Tab-separated table of C-alpha atoms and ligand atoms in Angstrom:
chain	number	residue	atom	x	y	z
A	1	MET	CA	-71.684	-173.403	-42.224
A	2	LEU	CA	-75.020	-172.363	-43.647
A	3	GLY	CA	-75.522	-172.566	-47.391
A	4	ILE	CA	-75.937	-169.397	-49.424
A	5	GLY	CA	-79.501	-168.113	-49.214
A	6	THR	CA	-80.275	-170.298	-46.217
A	7	LYS	CA	-81.926	-168.407	-43.425
A	8	ASN	CA	-82.817	-169.261	-39.885
A	9	ILE	CA	-86.398	-168.404	-39.049
A	10	GLY	CA	-88.511	-168.462	-35.921
A	11	ILE	CA	-92.206	-169.294	-36.021
A	12	ASP	CA	-94.720	-168.518	-33.297
A	13	LEU	CA	-97.278	-171.150	-34.238
A	14	GLY	CA	-100.130	-169.832	-32.155
A	15	THR	CA	-103.694	-171.026	-31.783
A	16	ALA	CA	-104.933	-167.636	-32.886
A	17	ASN	CA	-102.023	-166.104	-34.820
A	18	THR	CA	-98.907	-167.274	-36.618
A	19	ILE	CA	-95.948	-164.896	-36.626
A	20	VAL	CA	-92.771	-165.424	-38.586
A	21	TYR	CA	-89.397	-163.926	-37.627
A	22	VAL	CA	-86.538	-163.989	-40.110
A	23	ASP	CA	-82.994	-163.832	-38.777
A	24	GLY	CA	-81.513	-160.448	-39.514
A	25	LYS	CA	-84.882	-158.954	-40.509
A	26	GLY	CA	-87.187	-159.385	-37.535
A	27	ILE	CA	-90.908	-160.037	-37.825
A	28	VAL	CA	-91.934	-160.295	-41.465
A	29	LEU	CA	-95.419	-161.804	-41.187
A	30	ARG	CA	-98.347	-161.824	-38.764
A	31	GLU	CA	-101.481	-163.656	-39.790
A	32	PRO	CA	-104.327	-165.576	-38.210
A	33	SER	CA	-103.864	-169.361	-37.921
A	34	VAL	CA	-106.792	-170.076	-40.242
A	35	VAL	CA	-107.054	-172.030	-43.500
A	36	ALA	CA	-110.077	-172.160	-45.791
A	37	LYS	CA	-110.474	-175.434	-47.691
A	38	ASN	CA	-112.763	-176.724	-50.385
A	39	THR	CA	-114.623	-179.618	-48.752
A	40	LYS	CA	-115.043	-181.532	-52.014
A	41	THR	CA	-111.541	-181.291	-53.502
A	42	GLY	CA	-109.560	-180.666	-50.323
A	43	GLU	CA	-107.956	-177.771	-52.168
A	44	ILE	CA	-106.836	-174.743	-50.110
A	45	VAL	CA	-108.921	-171.673	-50.915
A	46	SER	CA	-107.113	-169.166	-48.753
A	47	VAL	CA	-104.802	-168.855	-45.749
A	48	GLY	CA	-104.607	-166.236	-43.016
A	49	ASP	CA	-106.510	-162.955	-43.031
A	50	ALA	CA	-108.643	-163.869	-46.023
A	51	ALA	CA	-109.567	-167.234	-44.485
A	52	ARG	CA	-110.376	-165.655	-41.118
A	53	GLU	CA	-112.986	-163.431	-42.724
A	54	MET	CA	-114.754	-166.581	-43.825
A	55	ILE	CA	-115.244	-168.053	-40.315
A	56	GLY	CA	-118.952	-168.502	-39.739
A	57	ARG	CA	-119.719	-167.311	-43.262
A	58	THR	CA	-118.746	-170.269	-45.465
A	59	PRO	CA	-121.032	-171.956	-48.001
A	60	ALA	CA	-121.317	-175.767	-47.794
A	61	SER	CA	-118.413	-176.228	-50.201
A	62	ILE	CA	-115.850	-174.362	-48.071
A	63	VAL	CA	-114.705	-174.820	-44.455
A	64	ALA	CA	-112.610	-172.318	-42.519
A	65	ILE	CA	-110.334	-174.428	-40.302
A	66	ARG	CA	-108.268	-173.335	-37.307
A	67	PRO	CA	-105.737	-176.178	-37.369
A	68	MET	CA	-104.300	-175.385	-33.928
A	69	LYS	CA	-106.390	-175.956	-30.841
A	70	ASP	CA	-105.433	-175.417	-27.216
A	71	GLY	CA	-101.880	-174.645	-28.282
A	72	VAL	CA	-101.284	-177.928	-30.098
A	73	ILE	CA	-101.823	-179.314	-33.600
A	74	ALA	CA	-105.404	-180.466	-33.996
A	75	ASP	CA	-105.325	-180.934	-37.809
A	76	TYR	CA	-101.903	-182.069	-38.949
A	77	ASP	CA	-102.254	-181.790	-42.730
A	78	THR	CA	-103.822	-178.348	-42.557
A	79	THR	CA	-101.100	-177.152	-40.162
A	80	VAL	CA	-98.433	-178.353	-42.600
A	81	ALA	CA	-100.163	-176.559	-45.494
A	82	MET	CA	-100.447	-173.351	-43.466
A	83	MET	CA	-96.816	-173.424	-42.341
A	84	LYS	CA	-95.625	-174.163	-45.873
A	85	HIS	CA	-97.596	-171.169	-47.118
A	86	TYR	CA	-96.171	-168.865	-44.432
A	87	ILE	CA	-92.557	-170.073	-44.794
A	88	GLU	CA	-92.727	-169.431	-48.559
A	89	LYS	CA	-94.403	-166.114	-48.041
A	90	ALA	CA	-91.756	-165.057	-45.525
A	91	LEU	CA	-88.730	-166.204	-47.518
A	92	GLY	CA	-89.797	-166.369	-51.154
A	93	LYS	CA	-89.905	-169.670	-53.013
A	94	SER	CA	-86.413	-169.490	-54.444
A	95	SER	CA	-84.537	-169.382	-51.164
A	96	GLY	CA	-82.968	-172.464	-49.602
A	97	LYS	CA	-84.613	-174.507	-46.911
A	98	PRO	CA	-84.440	-172.732	-43.536
A	99	TYR	CA	-83.590	-174.018	-40.108
A	100	VAL	CA	-86.701	-173.294	-38.078
A	101	MET	CA	-87.250	-172.676	-34.378
A	102	VAL	CA	-90.905	-173.187	-33.372
A	103	CYS	CA	-92.484	-172.597	-30.003
A	104	VAL	CA	-94.678	-175.040	-28.063
A	105	PRO	CA	-96.630	-174.405	-24.868
A	106	SER	CA	-94.983	-175.614	-21.666
A	107	GLY	CA	-96.424	-178.909	-20.590
A	108	VAL	CA	-97.121	-180.411	-24.020
A	109	THR	CA	-96.486	-184.130	-24.367
A	110	GLU	CA	-93.504	-185.562	-26.283
A	111	VAL	CA	-95.959	-186.736	-28.941
A	112	GLU	CA	-97.362	-183.232	-29.372
A	113	LYS	CA	-93.844	-181.773	-29.529
A	114	ARG	CA	-92.817	-184.428	-32.099
A	115	ALA	CA	-95.855	-183.517	-34.226
A	116	VAL	CA	-94.754	-179.862	-34.308
A	117	ILE	CA	-91.201	-180.811	-35.343
A	118	ASP	CA	-92.434	-183.222	-38.033
A	119	ALA	CA	-94.975	-180.729	-39.381
A	120	THR	CA	-92.302	-178.047	-39.621
A	121	ARG	CA	-89.971	-180.393	-41.516
A	122	VAL	CA	-92.706	-181.482	-43.911
A	123	ALA	CA	-93.606	-177.801	-44.414
A	124	GLY	CA	-90.137	-177.161	-45.781
A	125	ALA	CA	-87.673	-176.773	-42.918
A	126	ARG	CA	-84.194	-178.200	-43.327
A	127	ASP	CA	-84.482	-178.999	-39.632
A	128	ALA	CA	-86.720	-177.890	-36.787
A	129	TYR	CA	-86.192	-177.140	-33.109
A	130	VAL	CA	-88.635	-176.252	-30.390
A	131	ILE	CA	-88.542	-173.687	-27.631
A	132	GLU	CA	-91.008	-173.484	-24.764
A	133	GLU	CA	-93.448	-170.644	-25.238
A	134	PRO	CA	-93.193	-168.963	-21.832
A	135	PHE	CA	-89.415	-168.934	-22.156
A	136	ALA	CA	-89.655	-167.319	-25.586
A	137	ALA	CA	-92.250	-164.885	-24.268
A	138	ALA	CA	-89.931	-163.864	-21.430
A	139	ILE	CA	-87.020	-163.259	-23.828
A	140	GLY	CA	-89.309	-161.263	-26.131
A	141	ALA	CA	-90.537	-159.211	-23.185
A	142	GLY	CA	-86.961	-158.296	-22.372
A	143	LEU	CA	-86.808	-160.111	-19.031
A	144	PRO	CA	-83.365	-161.029	-17.682
A	145	VAL	CA	-83.872	-164.783	-18.284
A	146	MET	CA	-80.199	-165.702	-18.018
A	147	ASP	CA	-79.577	-163.870	-14.744
A	148	PRO	CA	-79.682	-165.408	-11.275
A	149	THR	CA	-82.934	-163.637	-10.550
A	150	GLY	CA	-86.517	-164.884	-10.779
A	151	SER	CA	-88.870	-163.482	-13.426
A	152	MET	CA	-92.501	-164.371	-13.948
A	153	VAL	CA	-94.252	-164.277	-17.286
A	154	VAL	CA	-97.926	-164.977	-18.048
A	155	ASP	CA	-98.602	-165.515	-21.763
A	156	ILE	CA	-102.331	-165.407	-22.532
A	157	GLY	CA	-102.954	-166.541	-26.093
A	158	GLY	CA	-105.943	-167.927	-27.948
A	159	GLY	CA	-105.735	-171.523	-26.715
A	160	THR	CA	-103.568	-171.561	-23.614
A	161	THR	CA	-102.421	-169.403	-20.774
A	162	ASP	CA	-98.830	-170.253	-19.934
A	163	VAL	CA	-97.505	-169.154	-16.585
A	164	ALA	CA	-93.834	-169.594	-15.715
A	165	THR	CA	-91.118	-168.457	-13.393
A	166	ILE	CA	-87.710	-168.339	-14.984
A	167	SER	CA	-84.199	-168.010	-13.614
A	168	LEU	CA	-80.683	-168.760	-14.909
A	169	GLY	CA	-81.849	-169.648	-18.416
A	170	GLY	CA	-84.446	-172.200	-17.405
A	171	ILE	CA	-88.044	-172.597	-16.393
A	172	VAL	CA	-88.308	-173.081	-12.615
A	173	SER	CA	-92.023	-173.669	-12.287
A	174	SER	CA	-94.830	-173.483	-14.832
A	175	ARG	CA	-98.474	-174.107	-15.541
A	176	SER	CA	-100.263	-174.300	-18.866
A	177	ILE	CA	-104.031	-174.167	-18.782
A	178	ARG	CA	-106.430	-174.430	-21.683
A	179	MET	CA	-108.152	-171.218	-20.589
A	180	ALA	CA	-107.393	-168.168	-22.693
A	181	GLY	CA	-108.847	-165.982	-25.462
A	182	ASP	CA	-110.921	-168.676	-27.173
A	183	LYS	CA	-112.585	-169.691	-23.903
A	184	MET	CA	-113.387	-166.012	-23.278
A	185	ASP	CA	-115.104	-165.801	-26.659
A	186	GLU	CA	-117.073	-169.003	-25.980
A	187	ALA	CA	-118.113	-167.665	-22.564
A	188	ILE	CA	-119.476	-164.504	-24.218
A	189	VAL	CA	-121.419	-166.509	-26.819
A	190	TYR	CA	-122.915	-168.630	-24.008
A	191	TYR	CA	-123.745	-165.664	-21.761
A	192	VAL	CA	-125.477	-163.744	-24.567
A	193	ARG	CA	-127.521	-166.823	-25.522
A	194	GLN	CA	-128.572	-167.567	-21.938
A	195	ASN	CA	-129.261	-164.017	-20.767
A	196	LEU	CA	-130.126	-162.021	-23.865
A	197	ASN	CA	-131.737	-164.769	-25.972
A	198	LEU	CA	-129.471	-163.932	-28.849
A	199	LEU	CA	-127.294	-166.306	-30.882
A	200	ILE	CA	-123.989	-164.703	-31.905
A	201	GLY	CA	-120.912	-166.060	-33.670
A	202	GLU	CA	-117.434	-166.308	-32.193
A	203	ARG	CA	-116.174	-163.429	-34.304
A	204	THR	CA	-118.874	-161.147	-32.867
A	205	ALA	CA	-118.025	-162.356	-29.362
A	206	GLU	CA	-114.336	-161.666	-29.894
A	207	LYS	CA	-115.057	-158.159	-31.120
A	208	LEU	CA	-117.200	-157.543	-28.027
A	209	LYS	CA	-114.283	-158.677	-25.886
A	210	TRP	CA	-111.869	-156.305	-27.644
A	211	ASP	CA	-114.248	-153.354	-27.547
A	212	ILE	CA	-115.884	-153.508	-24.137
A	213	GLY	CA	-114.455	-156.604	-22.439
A	214	SER	CA	-113.058	-156.166	-18.928
A	215	ALA	CA	-111.528	-158.368	-16.243
A	216	SER	CA	-113.255	-156.317	-13.587
A	217	ILE	CA	-117.019	-156.246	-13.133
A	218	GLU	CA	-116.652	-153.225	-10.881
A	219	ALA	CA	-114.714	-151.204	-13.442
A	220	SER	CA	-117.049	-152.308	-16.267
A	221	ALA	CA	-119.876	-150.199	-14.782
A	222	GLU	CA	-118.278	-147.123	-16.374
A	223	MET	CA	-117.576	-148.708	-19.739
A	224	GLY	CA	-121.007	-148.290	-21.289
A	225	THR	CA	-122.870	-150.468	-23.733
A	226	THR	CA	-122.716	-151.416	-27.388
A	227	GLU	CA	-125.024	-152.873	-30.004
A	228	ILE	CA	-124.562	-156.358	-31.400
A	229	ARG	CA	-126.293	-158.291	-34.107
A	230	GLY	CA	-127.212	-161.925	-34.107
A	231	ARG	CA	-130.165	-164.268	-34.381
A	232	ASP	CA	-133.057	-164.069	-31.967
A	233	LEU	CA	-133.456	-167.414	-30.206
A	234	VAL	CA	-137.251	-167.124	-30.051
A	235	SER	CA	-138.192	-165.748	-33.473
A	236	GLY	CA	-135.166	-167.147	-35.325
A	237	LEU	CA	-134.814	-163.779	-37.075
A	238	PRO	CA	-131.877	-161.342	-37.175
A	239	LYS	CA	-131.953	-158.913	-34.294
A	240	THR	CA	-129.930	-156.046	-32.819
A	241	THR	CA	-129.480	-156.031	-29.041
A	242	GLU	CA	-127.791	-153.751	-26.541
A	243	VAL	CA	-124.997	-155.397	-24.519
A	244	SER	CA	-123.330	-153.745	-21.535
A	245	ALA	CA	-119.690	-153.956	-20.551
A	246	THR	CA	-120.917	-155.475	-17.291
A	247	ASP	CA	-122.583	-158.303	-19.260
A	248	VAL	CA	-119.275	-159.022	-20.968
A	249	ALA	CA	-117.269	-158.748	-17.712
A	250	THR	CA	-119.704	-161.117	-16.040
A	251	ALA	CA	-119.325	-163.604	-18.893
A	252	LEU	CA	-115.519	-163.440	-18.610
A	253	GLN	CA	-115.342	-163.859	-14.847
A	254	ASP	CA	-114.737	-167.606	-14.689
A	255	VAL	CA	-111.956	-167.584	-17.278
A	256	VAL	CA	-110.236	-164.679	-15.502
A	257	ALA	CA	-110.549	-166.526	-12.177
A	258	ASP	CA	-108.931	-169.643	-13.651
A	259	ILE	CA	-106.027	-167.593	-15.003
A	260	ILE	CA	-105.510	-166.024	-11.566
A	261	THR	CA	-105.613	-169.445	-9.892
A	262	ALA	CA	-102.903	-170.710	-12.256
A	263	ILE	CA	-100.739	-167.684	-11.410
A	264	LYS	CA	-101.234	-168.180	-7.673
A	265	GLU	CA	-100.424	-171.890	-7.880
A	266	THR	CA	-97.235	-171.186	-9.816
A	267	LEU	CA	-96.206	-168.555	-7.287
A	268	GLU	CA	-96.870	-170.974	-4.404
A	269	GLU	CA	-94.513	-173.493	-5.980
A	270	THR	CA	-91.531	-171.166	-6.274
A	271	SER	CA	-88.708	-170.885	-3.779
A	272	PRO	CA	-88.837	-167.949	-1.355
A	273	GLU	CA	-85.919	-166.305	-3.221
A	274	ILE	CA	-87.685	-166.393	-6.564
A	275	ALA	CA	-90.948	-165.249	-4.956
A	276	ALA	CA	-89.060	-162.272	-3.517
A	277	ASP	CA	-87.565	-161.486	-6.955
A	278	VAL	CA	-91.031	-161.616	-8.527
A	279	ILE	CA	-92.343	-159.169	-5.935
A	280	ASP	CA	-89.455	-156.838	-6.822
A	281	HIS	CA	-89.731	-157.036	-10.604
A	282	GLY	CA	-93.444	-157.772	-10.977
A	283	ILE	CA	-95.328	-160.190	-13.211
A	284	VAL	CA	-95.119	-159.504	-16.936
A	285	LEU	CA	-98.120	-160.235	-19.191
A	286	THR	CA	-97.681	-161.207	-22.866
A	287	GLY	CA	-99.954	-162.564	-25.617
A	288	GLY	CA	-103.104	-160.965	-26.975
A	289	GLY	CA	-105.092	-161.766	-23.823
A	290	ALA	CA	-102.841	-159.328	-21.930
A	291	LEU	CA	-104.788	-156.565	-23.672
A	292	LEU	CA	-108.044	-157.428	-21.902
A	293	LYS	CA	-108.935	-154.241	-20.044
A	294	HIS	CA	-108.285	-154.047	-16.290
A	295	LEU	CA	-106.543	-157.420	-16.278
A	296	PRO	CA	-103.263	-156.143	-14.785
A	297	GLU	CA	-105.089	-154.415	-11.900
A	298	VAL	CA	-107.188	-157.482	-11.132
A	299	ILE	CA	-104.183	-159.825	-11.117
A	300	ALA	CA	-102.186	-157.358	-8.976
A	301	GLU	CA	-105.003	-157.103	-6.485
A	302	GLU	CA	-105.400	-160.877	-6.176
A	303	THR	CA	-101.676	-161.756	-5.977
A	304	LYS	CA	-100.386	-158.643	-4.191
A	305	VAL	CA	-97.622	-158.478	-6.792
A	306	PRO	CA	-97.173	-155.614	-9.297
A	307	VAL	CA	-98.222	-156.514	-12.835
A	308	PHE	CA	-97.032	-155.038	-16.158
A	309	ILE	CA	-97.978	-155.566	-19.788
A	310	ALA	CA	-94.993	-156.188	-22.056
A	311	SER	CA	-94.586	-153.785	-24.921
A	312	GLU	CA	-96.087	-155.312	-28.112
A	313	PRO	CA	-97.477	-158.264	-26.129
A	314	LEU	CA	-98.683	-160.107	-29.273
A	315	ASP	CA	-95.126	-160.154	-30.678
A	316	CYS	CA	-93.178	-161.289	-27.593
A	317	VAL	CA	-93.165	-165.041	-28.324
A	318	ALA	CA	-92.104	-164.490	-31.946
A	319	VAL	CA	-89.373	-162.040	-30.968
A	320	GLY	CA	-88.122	-164.442	-28.262
A	321	THR	CA	-88.215	-167.351	-30.699
A	322	GLY	CA	-86.276	-165.235	-33.160
A	323	GLU	CA	-83.694	-164.204	-30.579
A	324	SER	CA	-83.157	-167.831	-29.660
A	325	LEU	CA	-82.260	-168.642	-33.272
A	326	LYS	CA	-78.721	-167.789	-32.299
A	327	SER	CA	-78.673	-171.013	-30.326
A	328	ILE	CA	-79.639	-173.118	-33.381
A	329	ASP	CA	-76.036	-173.071	-34.539
A	330	VAL	CA	-75.020	-174.409	-31.147
A	331	MET	CA	-77.704	-177.120	-31.232
A	332	LYS	CA	-76.734	-178.216	-34.751
A	333	LYS	CA	-73.233	-179.049	-33.587
A	334	LYS	CA	-74.582	-181.447	-30.974
B	401	ADP	P1	-101.864	-167.313	-29.830
B	401	ADP	O1	-100.435	-167.194	-29.408
B	401	ADP	O2	-102.582	-168.425	-29.174
B	401	ADP	O3	-102.006	-167.350	-31.305
B	401	ADP	P2	-102.157	-164.461	-29.384
B	401	ADP	O4	-101.098	-164.139	-28.392
B	401	ADP	O5	-101.922	-164.094	-30.796
B	401	ADP	O6	-102.592	-165.991	-29.310
B	401	ADP	O7	-103.494	-163.784	-28.835
B	401	ADP	C1	-104.698	-163.989	-29.462
B	401	ADP	C2	-105.793	-163.804	-28.457
B	401	ADP	O8	-105.724	-162.483	-27.915
B	401	ADP	C3	-107.166	-163.920	-29.120
B	401	ADP	O9	-108.021	-164.681	-28.292
B	401	ADP	C4	-107.632	-162.475	-29.179
B	401	ADP	O10	-109.035	-162.355	-29.126
B	401	ADP	C5	-107.000	-161.899	-27.925
B	401	ADP	N1	-106.883	-160.431	-27.991
B	401	ADP	C6	-106.278	-159.678	-28.933
B	401	ADP	N2	-106.455	-158.367	-28.686
B	401	ADP	C7	-107.222	-158.270	-27.558
B	401	ADP	C8	-107.787	-157.205	-26.761
B	401	ADP	N3	-107.569	-155.952	-27.124
B	401	ADP	N4	-108.522	-157.517	-25.678
B	401	ADP	C9	-108.717	-158.787	-25.336
B	401	ADP	N5	-108.227	-159.851	-26.015
B	401	ADP	C10	-107.491	-159.618	-27.113
B	402	MG	MG1	-98.926	-167.434	-28.301
C-alpha cells in the first residue's frame, strides 16, 4: 500500500520541455528543460521559463543549460537539479516521496536508461520506472495500443524523432533518429548565415520555424515573408532582414527528408498485417514537431498513408506516461 500523501507521478523528461503528470490530477506543470546557473558558484539562478528567456542573453557569470540533448541526459547534475525542482513544484515540499514513471526514447542504451532512473531517484523519487516514449505517445494519442491491430506513431520532439509501430501492448518495430526540432532550428541558423549573411540565435530561428516554417517548399510560396533581427556578418552590426517562408522551408528540407526516411524504413520492417492496419488507421503525429505546417500532407504524399496530428500533440507523452502509472503498482509487486 502507498503511504499517506504519497503520489505516483509521470514525468515527460523531454529535450525541449518537461511535463509533469500527477496521478488523479493530470498535467500540473509544463516548462522548458532549461536551467540557468551561476558559473562561479554553481548555484542555480532559475529553472524553466525564466531560464529559457536567458538563452543567448547571459552575462559571463551565468549559463543557461539545456541538460537533455538528443533525448538523453547530457548533464547529469543539472538534470537532477531540474527534476528535483519540478517534482517539488508539482507536489509541494511537504508531500511524501513519489513513485515516478519517466519516459526514454526508444533505442537508448541500458547505460542511458540507468542514468535516467538514477537521476530520478536522486531528484527525490521513492523509486523510478521507465516507459518507452513512442509507447507513451501512442497511449496519450488515444491509439488502441493493447488491441491486436497495428498503430503507428511518430513523435517529433526537440532532440529525437521516434517512430514506432505498436500492437498488443508492445512495440513491433521502431526507429529513433537524432533529427527533430533542434536540428530544424540549427538548419535555419545555418541557412540564414549562408544565404542572407545574417547571424541569428537559436531562439530567433525557432520562432521563425513556428511562425512561417513549412515542410513543403511548394506550399511555402503562399506563406509570405517576415522580418528578423540579427548581426550582419559583414559589418558586424545589428541588422533587420526580410526572410521568406520559402527560405525557411528550404532550410528545413533535409531534416524533413530524414524524418520521412525513418518512417518509410519502419513501415518497410513491419509485417504485411500491421502495414495493412496502418493504412486503415493512418499514422499519428505527436510532439511539438507535429505542428510544423504542411508536415502531415508531405508525409502522407511520400508514404501513401493517411496522416493525422494527435490532439494536444505536445502533451501526448506526458498523458501516456501518466496513464501508465496504473502499472507501477503491478511492477512494484514484482
Ligand atoms: P521534447 O519532447 O523533446 O521536449 P516537444 O515534444 O516538447 O519536445 O517539442 C518541442 C519541439 O517542438 C521544439 O523543437 C519546438 O520548436 C517544436 N515546436 C513547437 N511548436 C511548434 C510549431 N508550431 N511548429 C514547429 N515546431 C514546433
Ligand atoms: Mg518528447
